[in-house]
XYZ file of C-alpha atoms in Angstrom:
645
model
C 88.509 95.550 -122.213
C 90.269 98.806 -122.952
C 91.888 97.692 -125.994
C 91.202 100.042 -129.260
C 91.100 97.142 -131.792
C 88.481 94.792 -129.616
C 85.413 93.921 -131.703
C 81.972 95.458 -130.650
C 79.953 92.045 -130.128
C 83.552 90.840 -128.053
C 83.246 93.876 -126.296
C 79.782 93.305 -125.015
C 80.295 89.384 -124.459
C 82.906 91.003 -122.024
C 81.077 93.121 -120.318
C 77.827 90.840 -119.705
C 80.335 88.435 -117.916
C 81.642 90.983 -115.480
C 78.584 92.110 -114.965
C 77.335 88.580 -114.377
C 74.331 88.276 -116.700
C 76.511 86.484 -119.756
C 78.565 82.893 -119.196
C 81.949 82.302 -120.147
C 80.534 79.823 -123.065
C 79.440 82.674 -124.912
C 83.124 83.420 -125.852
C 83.572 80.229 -127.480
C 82.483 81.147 -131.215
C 84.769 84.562 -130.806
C 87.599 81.396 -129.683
C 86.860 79.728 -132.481
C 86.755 82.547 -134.820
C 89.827 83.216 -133.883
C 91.411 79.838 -134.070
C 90.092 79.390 -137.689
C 92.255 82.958 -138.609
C 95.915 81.129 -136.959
C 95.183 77.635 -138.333
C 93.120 77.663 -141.298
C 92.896 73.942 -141.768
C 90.185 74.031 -138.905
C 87.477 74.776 -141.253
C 88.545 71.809 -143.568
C 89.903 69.213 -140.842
C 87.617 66.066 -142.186
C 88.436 66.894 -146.179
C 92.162 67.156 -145.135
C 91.897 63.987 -142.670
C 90.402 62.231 -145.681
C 93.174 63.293 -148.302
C 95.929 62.249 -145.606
C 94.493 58.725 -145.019
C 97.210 56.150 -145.592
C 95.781 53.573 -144.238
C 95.168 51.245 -147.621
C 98.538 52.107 -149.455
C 97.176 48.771 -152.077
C 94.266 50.697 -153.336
C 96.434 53.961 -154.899
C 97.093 51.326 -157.645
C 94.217 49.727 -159.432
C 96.159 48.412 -162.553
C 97.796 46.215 -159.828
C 94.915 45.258 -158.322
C 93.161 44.071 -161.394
C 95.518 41.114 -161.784
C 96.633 38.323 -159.990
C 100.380 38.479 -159.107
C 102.715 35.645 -157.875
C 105.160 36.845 -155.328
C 108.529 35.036 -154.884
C 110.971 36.106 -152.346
C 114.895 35.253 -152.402
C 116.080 35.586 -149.289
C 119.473 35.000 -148.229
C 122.834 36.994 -147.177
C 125.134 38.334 -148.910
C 127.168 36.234 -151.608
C 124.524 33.717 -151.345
C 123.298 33.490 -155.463
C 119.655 34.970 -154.642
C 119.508 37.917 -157.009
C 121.411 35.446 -159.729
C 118.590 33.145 -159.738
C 116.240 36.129 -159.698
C 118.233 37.886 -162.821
C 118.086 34.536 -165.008
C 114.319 33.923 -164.643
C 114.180 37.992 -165.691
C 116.637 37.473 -168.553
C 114.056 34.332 -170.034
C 111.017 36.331 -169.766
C 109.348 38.078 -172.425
C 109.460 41.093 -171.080
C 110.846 42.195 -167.697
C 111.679 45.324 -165.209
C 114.462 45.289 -162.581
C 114.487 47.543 -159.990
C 117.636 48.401 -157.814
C 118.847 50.697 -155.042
C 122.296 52.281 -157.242
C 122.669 53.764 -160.580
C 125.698 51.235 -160.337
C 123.155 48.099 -159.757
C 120.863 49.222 -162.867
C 123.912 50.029 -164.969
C 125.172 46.511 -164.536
C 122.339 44.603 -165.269
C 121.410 46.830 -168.691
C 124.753 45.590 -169.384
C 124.224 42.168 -168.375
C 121.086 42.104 -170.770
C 122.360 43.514 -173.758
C 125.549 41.328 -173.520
C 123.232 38.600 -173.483
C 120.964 39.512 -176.439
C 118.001 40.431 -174.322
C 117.515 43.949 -175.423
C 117.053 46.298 -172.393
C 116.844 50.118 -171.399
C 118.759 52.159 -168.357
C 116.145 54.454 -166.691
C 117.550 56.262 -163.613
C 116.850 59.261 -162.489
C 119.578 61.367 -164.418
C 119.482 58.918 -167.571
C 117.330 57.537 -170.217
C 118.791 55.015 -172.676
C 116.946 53.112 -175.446
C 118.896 50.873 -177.179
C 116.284 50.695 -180.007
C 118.173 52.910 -182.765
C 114.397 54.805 -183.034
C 113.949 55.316 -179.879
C 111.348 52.472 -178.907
C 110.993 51.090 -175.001
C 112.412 47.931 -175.087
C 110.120 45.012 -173.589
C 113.369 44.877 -170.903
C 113.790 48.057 -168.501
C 116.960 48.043 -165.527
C 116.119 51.087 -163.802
C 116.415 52.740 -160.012
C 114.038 51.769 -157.787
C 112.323 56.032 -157.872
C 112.150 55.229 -161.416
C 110.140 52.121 -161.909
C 106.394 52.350 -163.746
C 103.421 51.130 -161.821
C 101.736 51.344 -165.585
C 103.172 49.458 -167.505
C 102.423 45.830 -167.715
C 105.855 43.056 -167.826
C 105.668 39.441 -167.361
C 108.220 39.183 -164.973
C 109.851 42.293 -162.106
C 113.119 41.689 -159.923
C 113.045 44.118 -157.007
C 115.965 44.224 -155.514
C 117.219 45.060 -151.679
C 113.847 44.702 -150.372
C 114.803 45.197 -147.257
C 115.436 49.073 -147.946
C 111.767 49.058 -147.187
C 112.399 49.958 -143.731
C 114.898 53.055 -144.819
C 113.408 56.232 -143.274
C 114.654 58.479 -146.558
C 113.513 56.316 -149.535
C 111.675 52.864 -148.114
C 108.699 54.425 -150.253
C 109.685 53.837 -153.260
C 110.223 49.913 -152.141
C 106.902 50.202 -151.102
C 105.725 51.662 -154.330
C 107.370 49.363 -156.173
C 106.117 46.159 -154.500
C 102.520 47.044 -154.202
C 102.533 49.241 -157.727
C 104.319 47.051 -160.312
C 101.689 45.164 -162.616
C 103.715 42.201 -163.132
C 102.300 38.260 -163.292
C 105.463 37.533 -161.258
C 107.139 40.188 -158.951
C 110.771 38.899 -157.579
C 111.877 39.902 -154.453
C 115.690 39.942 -153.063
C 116.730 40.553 -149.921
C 117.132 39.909 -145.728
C 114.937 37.226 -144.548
C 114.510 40.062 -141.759
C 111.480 41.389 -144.646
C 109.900 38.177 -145.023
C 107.074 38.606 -142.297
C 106.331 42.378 -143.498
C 106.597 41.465 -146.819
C 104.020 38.158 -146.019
C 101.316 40.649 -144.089
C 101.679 43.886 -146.969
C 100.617 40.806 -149.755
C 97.619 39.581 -147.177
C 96.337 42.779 -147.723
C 96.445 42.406 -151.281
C 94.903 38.812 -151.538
C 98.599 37.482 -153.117
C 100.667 34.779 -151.536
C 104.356 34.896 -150.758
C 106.411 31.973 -152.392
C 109.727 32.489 -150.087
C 113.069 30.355 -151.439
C 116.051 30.255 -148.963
C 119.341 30.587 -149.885
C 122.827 29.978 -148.037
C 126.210 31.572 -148.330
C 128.091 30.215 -151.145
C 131.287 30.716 -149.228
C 132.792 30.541 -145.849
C 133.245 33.624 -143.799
C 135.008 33.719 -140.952
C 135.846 35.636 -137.769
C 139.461 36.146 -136.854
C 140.429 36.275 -133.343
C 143.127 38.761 -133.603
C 142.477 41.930 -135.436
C 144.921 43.916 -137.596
C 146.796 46.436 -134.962
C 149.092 48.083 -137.376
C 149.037 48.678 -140.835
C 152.344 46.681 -141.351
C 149.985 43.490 -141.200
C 147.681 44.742 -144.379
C 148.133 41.806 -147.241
C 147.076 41.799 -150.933
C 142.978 41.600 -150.914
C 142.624 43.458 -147.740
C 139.906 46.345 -147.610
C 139.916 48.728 -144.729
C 136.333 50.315 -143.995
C 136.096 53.543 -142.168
C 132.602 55.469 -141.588
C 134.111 58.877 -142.598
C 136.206 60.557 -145.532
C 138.633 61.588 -142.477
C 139.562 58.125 -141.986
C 139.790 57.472 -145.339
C 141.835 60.086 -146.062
C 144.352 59.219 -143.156
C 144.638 55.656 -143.845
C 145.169 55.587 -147.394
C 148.019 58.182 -146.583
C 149.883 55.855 -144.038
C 149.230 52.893 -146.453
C 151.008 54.780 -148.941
C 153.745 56.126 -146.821
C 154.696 52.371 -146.421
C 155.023 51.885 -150.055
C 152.051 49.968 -150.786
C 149.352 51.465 -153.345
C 145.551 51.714 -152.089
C 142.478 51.934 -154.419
C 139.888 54.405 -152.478
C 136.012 53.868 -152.376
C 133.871 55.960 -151.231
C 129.916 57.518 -151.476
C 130.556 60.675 -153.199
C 132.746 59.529 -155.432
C 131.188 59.254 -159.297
C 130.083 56.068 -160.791
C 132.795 56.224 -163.035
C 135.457 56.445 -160.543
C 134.191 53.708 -158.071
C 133.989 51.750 -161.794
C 137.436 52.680 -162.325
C 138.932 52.041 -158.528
C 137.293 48.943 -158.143
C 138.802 47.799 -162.037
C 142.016 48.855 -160.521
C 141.944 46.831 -157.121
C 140.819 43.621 -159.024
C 143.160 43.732 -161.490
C 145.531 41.061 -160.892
C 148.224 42.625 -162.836
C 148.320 46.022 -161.197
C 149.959 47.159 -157.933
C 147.266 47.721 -155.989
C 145.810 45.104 -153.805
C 144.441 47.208 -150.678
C 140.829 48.512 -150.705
C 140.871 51.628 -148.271
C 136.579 52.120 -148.649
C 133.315 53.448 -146.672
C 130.482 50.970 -146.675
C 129.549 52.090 -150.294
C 131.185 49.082 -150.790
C 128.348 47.073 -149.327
C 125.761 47.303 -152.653
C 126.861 47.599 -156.333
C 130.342 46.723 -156.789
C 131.987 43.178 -157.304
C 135.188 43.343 -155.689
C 137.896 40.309 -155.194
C 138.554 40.874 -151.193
C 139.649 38.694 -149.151
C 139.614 40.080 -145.295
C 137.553 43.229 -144.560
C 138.800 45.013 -141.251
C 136.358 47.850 -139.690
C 138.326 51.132 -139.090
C 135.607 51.239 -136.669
C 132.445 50.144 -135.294
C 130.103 53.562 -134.786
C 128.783 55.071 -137.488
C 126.853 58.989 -138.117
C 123.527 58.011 -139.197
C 120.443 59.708 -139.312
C 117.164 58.517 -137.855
C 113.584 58.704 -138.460
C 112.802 62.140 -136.976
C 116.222 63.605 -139.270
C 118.211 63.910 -136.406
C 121.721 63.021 -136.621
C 122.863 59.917 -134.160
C 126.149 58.196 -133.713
C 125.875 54.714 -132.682
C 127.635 51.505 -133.426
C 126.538 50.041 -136.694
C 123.284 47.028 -136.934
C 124.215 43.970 -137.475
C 122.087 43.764 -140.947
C 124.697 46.482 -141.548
C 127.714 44.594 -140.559
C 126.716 41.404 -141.836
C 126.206 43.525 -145.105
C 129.681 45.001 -145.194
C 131.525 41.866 -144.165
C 129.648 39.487 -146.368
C 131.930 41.311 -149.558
C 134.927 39.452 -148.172
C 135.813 35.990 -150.138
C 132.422 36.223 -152.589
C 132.029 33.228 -154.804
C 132.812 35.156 -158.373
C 136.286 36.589 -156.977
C 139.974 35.115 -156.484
C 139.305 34.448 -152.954
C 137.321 31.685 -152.113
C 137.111 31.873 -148.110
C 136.451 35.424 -146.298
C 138.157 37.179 -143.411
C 136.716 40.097 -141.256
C 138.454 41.680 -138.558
C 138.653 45.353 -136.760
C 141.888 47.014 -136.739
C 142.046 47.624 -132.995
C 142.005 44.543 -130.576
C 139.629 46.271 -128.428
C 136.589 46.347 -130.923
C 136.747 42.913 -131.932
C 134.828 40.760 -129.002
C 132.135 43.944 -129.621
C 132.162 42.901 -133.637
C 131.458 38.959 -132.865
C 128.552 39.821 -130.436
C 127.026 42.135 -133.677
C 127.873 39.587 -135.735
C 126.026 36.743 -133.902
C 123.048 38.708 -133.338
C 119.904 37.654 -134.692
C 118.961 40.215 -137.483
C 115.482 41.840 -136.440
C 112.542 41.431 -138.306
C 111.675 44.739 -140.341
C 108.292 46.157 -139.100
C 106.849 48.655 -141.310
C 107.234 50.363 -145.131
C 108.124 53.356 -146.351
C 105.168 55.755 -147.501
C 105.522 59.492 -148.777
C 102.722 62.004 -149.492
C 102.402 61.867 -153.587
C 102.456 65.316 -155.553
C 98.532 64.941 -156.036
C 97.871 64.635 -152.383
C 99.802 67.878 -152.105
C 97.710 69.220 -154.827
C 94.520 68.337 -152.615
C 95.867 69.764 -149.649
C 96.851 73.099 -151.517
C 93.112 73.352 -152.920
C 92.134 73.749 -149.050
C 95.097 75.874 -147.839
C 95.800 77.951 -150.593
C 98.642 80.712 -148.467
C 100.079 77.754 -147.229
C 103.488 77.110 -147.797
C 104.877 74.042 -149.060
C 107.129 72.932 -145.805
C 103.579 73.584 -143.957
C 101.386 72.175 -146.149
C 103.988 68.605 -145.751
C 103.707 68.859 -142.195
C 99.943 69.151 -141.658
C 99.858 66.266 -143.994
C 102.021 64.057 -141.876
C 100.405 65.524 -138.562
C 97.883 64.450 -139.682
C 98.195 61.734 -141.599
C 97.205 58.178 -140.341
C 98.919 54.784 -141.042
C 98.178 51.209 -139.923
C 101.030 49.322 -138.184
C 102.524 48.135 -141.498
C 103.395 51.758 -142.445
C 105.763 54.727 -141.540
C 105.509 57.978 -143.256
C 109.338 58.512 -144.790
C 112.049 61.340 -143.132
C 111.099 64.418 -145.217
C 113.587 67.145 -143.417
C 115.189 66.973 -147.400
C 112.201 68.034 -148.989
C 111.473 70.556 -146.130
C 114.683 71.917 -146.303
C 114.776 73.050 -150.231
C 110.871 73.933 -149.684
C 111.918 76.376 -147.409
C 115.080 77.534 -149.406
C 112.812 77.876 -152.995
C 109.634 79.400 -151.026
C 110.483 82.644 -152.196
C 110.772 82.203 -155.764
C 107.379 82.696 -157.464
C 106.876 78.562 -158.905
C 103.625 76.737 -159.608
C 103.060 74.013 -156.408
C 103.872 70.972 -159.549
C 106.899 72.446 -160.243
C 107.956 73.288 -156.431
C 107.065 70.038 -155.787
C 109.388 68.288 -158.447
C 112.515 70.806 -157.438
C 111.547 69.729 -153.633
C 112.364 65.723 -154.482
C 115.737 66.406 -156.637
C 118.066 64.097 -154.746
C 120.382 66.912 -153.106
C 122.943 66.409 -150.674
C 122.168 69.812 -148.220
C 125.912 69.694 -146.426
C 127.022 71.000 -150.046
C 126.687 74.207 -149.614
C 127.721 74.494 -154.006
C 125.145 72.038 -154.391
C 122.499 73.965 -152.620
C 123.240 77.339 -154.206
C 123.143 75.616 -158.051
C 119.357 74.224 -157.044
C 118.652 77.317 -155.878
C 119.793 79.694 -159.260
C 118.059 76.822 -161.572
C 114.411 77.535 -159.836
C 115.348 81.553 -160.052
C 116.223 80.791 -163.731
C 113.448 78.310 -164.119
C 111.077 80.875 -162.389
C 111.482 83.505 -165.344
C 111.101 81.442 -167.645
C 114.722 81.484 -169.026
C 116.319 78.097 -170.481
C 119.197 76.812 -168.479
C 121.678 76.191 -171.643
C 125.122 74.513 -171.822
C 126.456 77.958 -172.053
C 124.763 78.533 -168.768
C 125.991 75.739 -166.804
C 129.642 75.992 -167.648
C 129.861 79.516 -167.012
C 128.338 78.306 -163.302
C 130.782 75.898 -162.660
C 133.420 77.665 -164.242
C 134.205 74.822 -166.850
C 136.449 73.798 -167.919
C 137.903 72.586 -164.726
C 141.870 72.547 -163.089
C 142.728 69.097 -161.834
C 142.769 68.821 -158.144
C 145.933 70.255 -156.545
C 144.307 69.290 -153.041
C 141.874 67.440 -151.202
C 139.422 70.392 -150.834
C 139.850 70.970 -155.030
C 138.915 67.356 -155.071
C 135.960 67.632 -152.929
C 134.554 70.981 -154.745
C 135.164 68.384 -158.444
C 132.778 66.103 -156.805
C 130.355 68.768 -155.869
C 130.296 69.991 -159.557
C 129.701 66.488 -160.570
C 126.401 66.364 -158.170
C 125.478 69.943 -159.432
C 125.683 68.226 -163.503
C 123.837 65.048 -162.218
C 121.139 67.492 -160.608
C 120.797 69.388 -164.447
C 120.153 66.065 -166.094
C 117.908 65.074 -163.365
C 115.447 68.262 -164.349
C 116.272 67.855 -167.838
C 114.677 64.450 -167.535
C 111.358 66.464 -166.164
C 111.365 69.974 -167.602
C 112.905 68.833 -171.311
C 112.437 72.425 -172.591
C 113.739 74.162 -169.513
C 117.141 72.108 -169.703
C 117.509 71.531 -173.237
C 121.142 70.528 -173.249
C 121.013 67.428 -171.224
C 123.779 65.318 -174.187
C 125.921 68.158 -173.685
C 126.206 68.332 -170.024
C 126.322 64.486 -169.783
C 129.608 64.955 -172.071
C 131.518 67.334 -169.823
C 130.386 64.980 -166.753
C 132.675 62.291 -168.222
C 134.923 64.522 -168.600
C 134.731 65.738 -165.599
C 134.781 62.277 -163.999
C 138.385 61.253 -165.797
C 139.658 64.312 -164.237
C 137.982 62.751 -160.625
C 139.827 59.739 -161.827
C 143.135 60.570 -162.220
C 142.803 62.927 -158.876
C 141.954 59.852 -156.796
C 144.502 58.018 -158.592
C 146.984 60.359 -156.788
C 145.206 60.801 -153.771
C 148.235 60.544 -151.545
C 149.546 63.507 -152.930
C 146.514 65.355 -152.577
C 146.593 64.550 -148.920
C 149.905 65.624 -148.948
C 149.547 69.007 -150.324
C 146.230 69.925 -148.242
C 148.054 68.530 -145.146
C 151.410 71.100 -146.067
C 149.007 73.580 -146.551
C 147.485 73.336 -143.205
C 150.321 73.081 -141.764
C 151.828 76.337 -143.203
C 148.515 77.317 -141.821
C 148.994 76.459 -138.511
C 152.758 78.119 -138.656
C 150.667 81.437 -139.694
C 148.163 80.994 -136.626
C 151.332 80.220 -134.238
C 152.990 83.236 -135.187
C 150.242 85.926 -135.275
C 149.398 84.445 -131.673
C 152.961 84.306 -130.476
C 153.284 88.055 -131.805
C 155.264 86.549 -134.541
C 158.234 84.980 -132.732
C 158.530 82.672 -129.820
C 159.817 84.015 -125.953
C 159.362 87.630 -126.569
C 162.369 87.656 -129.020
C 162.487 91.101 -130.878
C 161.342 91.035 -134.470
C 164.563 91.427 -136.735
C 164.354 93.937 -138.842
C 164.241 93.710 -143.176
C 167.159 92.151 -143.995
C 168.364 93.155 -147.641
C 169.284 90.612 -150.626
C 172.661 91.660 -152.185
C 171.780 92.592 -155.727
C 168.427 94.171 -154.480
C 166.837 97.672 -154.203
C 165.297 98.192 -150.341
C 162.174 99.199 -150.089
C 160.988 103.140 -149.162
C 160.099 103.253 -145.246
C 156.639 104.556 -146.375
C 155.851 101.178 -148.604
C 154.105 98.781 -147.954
C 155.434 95.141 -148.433
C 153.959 92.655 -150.953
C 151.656 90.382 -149.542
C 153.135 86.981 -149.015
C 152.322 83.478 -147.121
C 154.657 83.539 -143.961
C 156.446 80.480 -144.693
C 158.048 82.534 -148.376
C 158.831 85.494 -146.239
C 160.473 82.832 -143.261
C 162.795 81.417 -146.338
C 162.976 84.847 -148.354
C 164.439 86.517 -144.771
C 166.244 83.588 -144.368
C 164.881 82.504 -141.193
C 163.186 79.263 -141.989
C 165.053 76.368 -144.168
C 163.698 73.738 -146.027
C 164.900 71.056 -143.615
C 163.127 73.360 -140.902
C 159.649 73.097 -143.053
C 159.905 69.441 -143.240
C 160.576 69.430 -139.377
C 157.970 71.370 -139.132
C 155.358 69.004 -141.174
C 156.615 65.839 -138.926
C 155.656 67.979 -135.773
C 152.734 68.685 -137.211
C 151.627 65.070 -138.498
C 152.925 63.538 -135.133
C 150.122 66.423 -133.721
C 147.201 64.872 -136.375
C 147.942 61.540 -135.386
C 147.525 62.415 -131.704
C 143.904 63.630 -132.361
C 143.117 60.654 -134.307
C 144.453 58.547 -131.341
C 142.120 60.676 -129.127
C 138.799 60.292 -131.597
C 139.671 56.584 -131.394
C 139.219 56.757 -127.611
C 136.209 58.944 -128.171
C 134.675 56.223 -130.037
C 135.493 53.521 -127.340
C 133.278 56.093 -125.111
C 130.663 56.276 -126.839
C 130.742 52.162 -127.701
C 130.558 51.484 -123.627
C 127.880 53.861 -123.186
C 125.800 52.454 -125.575
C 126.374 48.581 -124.457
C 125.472 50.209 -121.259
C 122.079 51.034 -122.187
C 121.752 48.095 -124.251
């Protein structure tokens, strides 16, 4: 009542009340006044409600609609011929799309067609290839699943994985894909686990499911005894971990034994996995273990005979973005393991194991569990839905004008709306860099990993560079990366090589969009195979990567022990410099070069190389301790969740 800033007609509300003549309903339009200022979508809540209505996914695409499609789903495990059969009716058609989950997956089937004289074009999302000399679409297109058209008509369209539908990052574009595609006859491989969704999503659109089943083409079996000790490993073994941690540590015991390992994992560039997996089938070379994350579950045709799990939780990330450890699905599992003895390879029977005795009764219970039936799609708000939403809250920002759509958004039980932290997280990083809401929206989807911190910081300078208006030339991009590039001396210089390679694959991804803004798309895709032999040979000598990073830390370690031990151990005195015959000693006023500790240990005389490699052992035997205690971690966390199971 005393406040300075109160309006007049408040004021007097106010006073009426006390006074008893007014009612405390005549504050409500100052309430609502008010409440309009904070949250402006109050004076536009039915237009927004409308915009944000995703209740009849089928009717965003009319071409679709206008025809009559057959539907025909393949569904069967893994290494059971479905997508074969799907691929040959594709390869006889007149014209044809295939759409697939990996670069890796549309790379081999562009191959697959043009070996077979059905000419066909790679779309992905970094790479556009016509194999018309003039540049002419093909009537054949392989292509990631992001990058399919819902435009153009084909007679025949494999999608493949259908069962991604349910993934909370990118089941929309499976959803796109299958409702979108104007095809007379759309394919569909996959988990019978999407057959019912599948079956109610084409009821909607008057279109009837044809569903062929399909059984494993070999036997897979369970062993009763799992691996214990790396001295059991034989030729066509593949050890999957969940982490680069365990990979890292197991392809360095592997190797200590004298055996060679080929590594796989989801970082790693096309190229390389290409390359590793070459190297592990190859019956001619040395290496015959597989040391691999579960990238090794889609895209690559590898001759194994026995996969054994590392382990049995897994970091994953659920639908709200929070990070979860839990112990992995059986689709997951069933997924993973089903790459043991496949019909094309050396191996015609499969193994699957754990490598600790304990997991294994916990691996035949996922095994034999029914898979469960996936219950909704994928769906993410579309640029012009943004663009709609904008119109009515024009000071809005981007993050907030995605989450008042999906607050208030509304979906029948078919549906999900899609994890979006991603696309929140760069909106928030770009927001104050001055972009049109198209072109904030486009830089919002480029697939980004946000742990890379190199990553995050290149996206970042190419909307400030794209923001003025200023090309982003070859010249440009090498000078951020610093290229040309050292090979990898450690792990960590391997990791940062693999970074680079996501910040090139992120250039050609907006070259494919803004053309004019990243005009030297050939170029950069030059140095990225460049850059991927150099990955090559660095994984290729992996071992000694891990053995350089792990002397390093170790010298590390020696430098923390002796800055907190005040340099030496029991309170002994620190000797003092200790002159080289043949050498000038230094004035008492200067001050001495900066070295690691471990050159002035040796320099002074103090620390021998036999002492250094003591030294490494102690610290190994210390490394191996903590993996033996994350190992017991993970048996926690396995019992508490078969507890609340």
């Amino acid at each position: 009542m005393e406040s300075d800033p109160l309006q007049v007609d408040l004021h007097i509300v106010l006073s009426d009340i006390c006074c008893g003549v007014g009612h405390m309903d005549d504050i409500f339009p100052f309430f609502m006044r008010h409440a309009k200022q904070v949250f402006p979508m109050l004076d536009c809540m039915d237009d927004l409600r409308k915009i944000s209505d995703l209740r009849l996914p089928p009717n965003w695409y009319p071409e679709a609609r206008a025809i009559q499609r057959k539907i025909i789903f393949h569904a069967g495990p893994t290494n059971s011929g479905k997508t074969y059969h799907a691929i040959q009716r594709y390869l006889g058609a007149k014209s044809g799309i295939y759409c697939g989950p990996l670069k890796l997956l549309a790379h081999e089937i562009y191959k697959k067609s043009n070996d077979a004289g059905v000419p066909c074009d790679l779309i992905t999302g970094e790479e556009l290839i016509h194999v018309d000399p003039e540049g002419k679409p093909s009537a054949h297109a392989a292509c990631t699943v992001e990058m399919c058209s819902v435009n153009t008509p084909y007679e025949v369209a494999v999608i493949d994985e259908i069962q991604m539908i349910r993934d909370p990052g990118r089941g929309w574009a499976w959803t796109r894909a299958l409702l979108g595609i104007c095809a007379q006859e759309i394919h569909l491989c996959g988990e019978a686990a999407a057959i019912n969704l599948v079956t109610e999503l084409m009821y909607t659109t008057g279109e009837e499911v044809e569903v062929r089943n399909y059984e494993r083409l070999t036997s897979l079996k369970v062993l009763d005894n799992a691996l214990q000790s790396l001295n059991n490993l034989r030729p066509g073994d593949c050890i999957v971990c969940f982490n680069k941690n365990d990979i890292f540590s197991v392809s360095r015991q592997i190797e200590a034994r004298g055996l060679e390992c080929a590594v796989i994992y989801g970082s790693l560039p096309p190229g390389t996995k290409i390359a590793q997996a070459n190297k592990f089938n190859d019956p001619d070379d040395q290496c015959k273990i597989l040391v691999a994350t579960d990238a090794i579950g889609m895209g690559l045709n590898l001759s194994i005979k026995r996969i054994i799990f590392n382990s049995l939780v897994k970091p994953s990330v659920n639908e709200k973005g929070e990070k979860e450890i839990d112990t992995i699905s059986t689709s997951q599992a069933l997924q993973i393991a089903g790459r043991a003895g496949r019909f094309s390879s050396m191996f015609k029977e499969g193994e699957v194991t754990t490598m600790v005795q304990e997991d294994l009764p916990l691996l035949k219970e996922i095994l034999d569990k029914p898979v469960h039936a996936i219950q909704a799609a994928g769906l993410h708000p579309t640029a012009e839905q943004i663009e709609m939403f904008a119109y009515h809250l024009p000071d809005a920002t981007l993050a907030n004008l995605v989450d008042i759509f999906v607050s208030l958004s509304q979906v029948d039980g078919h549906y999900f709306v899609c994890n979006i932290e991603d696309f929140k997280f760069v909106a928030d990083m770009i927001q104050h860099i001055p972009l049109n809401l198209r072109s904030r929206y486009v830089f919002c989807t480029a697939p980004i990993n946000r742990n890379l911190p190199f990553v995050c910081t290149s996206l970042l300078k190419f909307a400030r560079q794209f923001s003025r208006n200023e090309p982003l030339t070859f010249q440009w991009i090498c000078k951020h990366v610093t290229w040309p590039v050292s090979p990898p001396k450690t792990i960590k210089d391997l990791m940062h090589l693999e970074a680079v390679h996501d910040v090139l694959d992120l250039y050609l991804w907006l070259s494919y969009r803004f053309m004019d803004m990243f005009p030297d798309a050939a170029l950069v895709r030059a140095i990225q195979r460049e850059l991927d032999a150099i990955i090559q040979t660095g994984v290729h000598s992996i071992t000694k990567l891990i053995r350089a990073s792990e002397s390093r830390t170790a010298l590390q370690i020696l430098d923390e022990t002796s800055k907190d031990s005040g340099g030496f151990p029991d309170g002994a005195p620190t000797p003092g410099p200790r002159r080289i015959r043949g050498t000038k000693s230094l004035p008492a006023n200067a001050e001495p070069q900066k070295a690691s500790l471990t050159s002035r240990l040796v320099q002074d005389g103090l620390l021998t190389p036999d002492m250094l490699k003591q030294l490494e052992k102690e610290w190994m035997s210390r490394h191996q301790s903590r993996g033996n205690q994350t190992r017991l971690n993970e048996l926690d966390i396995l019992k508490k969740n078969r507890k609340k199971k």
